[in-house]
Coordinates of C-alpha atoms in Angstrom, one line a residue:
X1 CA -40.5 -198.3 -123.1
X2 CA -42.8 -201.2 -124.2
X3 CA -45.9 -199.1 -123.5
X4 CA -44.6 -196.1 -125.5
X5 CA -43.7 -198.3 -128.5
X6 CA -47.1 -200.1 -128.5
X7 CA -48.8 -196.7 -128.1
X8 CA -47.1 -195.5 -131.2
X9 CA -48.3 -198.5 -133.1
X10 CA -51.9 -198.1 -131.8
X11 CA -51.9 -194.4 -132.8
X12 CA -50.8 -195.4 -136.3
X13 CA -53.5 -198.1 -136.5
X14 CA -56.1 -195.6 -135.5
X15 CA -55.0 -193.1 -138.2
X16 CA -52.8 -190.8 -136.1
X17 CA -49.6 -190.9 -138.1
X18 CA -48.4 -187.6 -136.6
X19 CA -49.0 -188.8 -133.0
X20 CA -47.2 -192.1 -133.6
X21 CA -44.3 -190.2 -135.3
X22 CA -44.0 -187.8 -132.4
X23 CA -43.8 -190.7 -129.9
X24 CA -40.9 -192.5 -131.6
X25 CA -38.9 -189.7 -133.2
X26 CA -36.8 -189.0 -130.0
X27 CA -36.5 -192.5 -128.7
X28 CA -33.0 -193.8 -129.2
X29 CA -33.3 -197.6 -129.7
X30 CA -33.4 -199.9 -132.7
X31 CA -37.1 -200.9 -132.1
X32 CA -38.2 -197.3 -132.1
X33 CA -36.1 -196.8 -135.3
X34 CA -38.0 -199.7 -136.8
X35 CA -41.3 -198.1 -136.1
X36 CA -40.0 -194.8 -137.3
X37 CA -38.9 -196.5 -140.6
X38 CA -42.3 -198.2 -141.0
X39 CA -44.1 -194.9 -140.5
X40 CA -41.9 -193.2 -143.2
X41 CA -42.4 -196.1 -145.6
X42 CA -46.2 -195.8 -145.1
X43 CA -46.0 -192.0 -145.5
X44 CA -44.5 -192.6 -148.3
X45 CA -41.0 -191.1 -147.9
X46 CA -38.9 -194.0 -149.0
X47 CA -35.5 -192.2 -148.7
X48 CA -36.2 -191.3 -145.1
X49 CA -37.6 -194.8 -144.4
X50 CA -34.4 -196.3 -145.9
X51 CA -32.3 -194.2 -143.4
X52 CA -34.4 -195.4 -140.4
X53 CA -34.4 -199.1 -141.5
X54 CA -30.6 -198.8 -141.7
X55 CA -30.5 -197.3 -138.2
X56 CA -32.8 -200.2 -137.0
X57 CA -30.5 -202.7 -138.7
X58 CA -33.4 -204.1 -140.7
X59 CA -34.0 -204.4 -144.4
X60 CA -36.8 -202.4 -145.9
X61 CA -39.6 -205.0 -146.3
X62 CA -41.6 -205.8 -149.4
X63 CA -44.6 -206.9 -147.3
X64 CA -47.8 -205.1 -146.7
X65 CA -48.0 -202.4 -144.1
X66 CA -50.4 -204.5 -142.1
X67 CA -48.0 -207.4 -142.1
X68 CA -45.1 -205.3 -141.0
X69 CA -47.2 -203.6 -138.3
X70 CA -48.1 -207.0 -136.9
X71 CA -44.5 -208.2 -137.0
X72 CA -43.3 -205.1 -135.1
X73 CA -46.1 -205.4 -132.6
X74 CA -45.4 -209.1 -132.0
X75 CA -41.7 -208.5 -131.6
X76 CA -42.2 -205.8 -129.0
X77 CA -44.7 -208.0 -127.1
X78 CA -42.2 -210.8 -127.0
X79 CA -39.1 -208.9 -126.2
X80 CA -40.1 -206.3 -123.7
X81 CA -41.3 -206.7 -120.1
X82 CA -44.3 -204.6 -119.2

């Protein structure tokens, strides 16, 4: 799971929004929902993002995309075993 979530973040970082979205859209956990929300906020599709932040049980941030990306990345690195 960790590798899939980190791969989605890397795809997004490298400009492949669609690839990142495809990786997380069918994963059923809150951390994938968080990435999904972030992607829709970045799109921007704020109503869809709001839905996914709700599913992830996280508020929609007011920070930059880069800061949120790093926050998600660090969280996954710290909370998942390789």
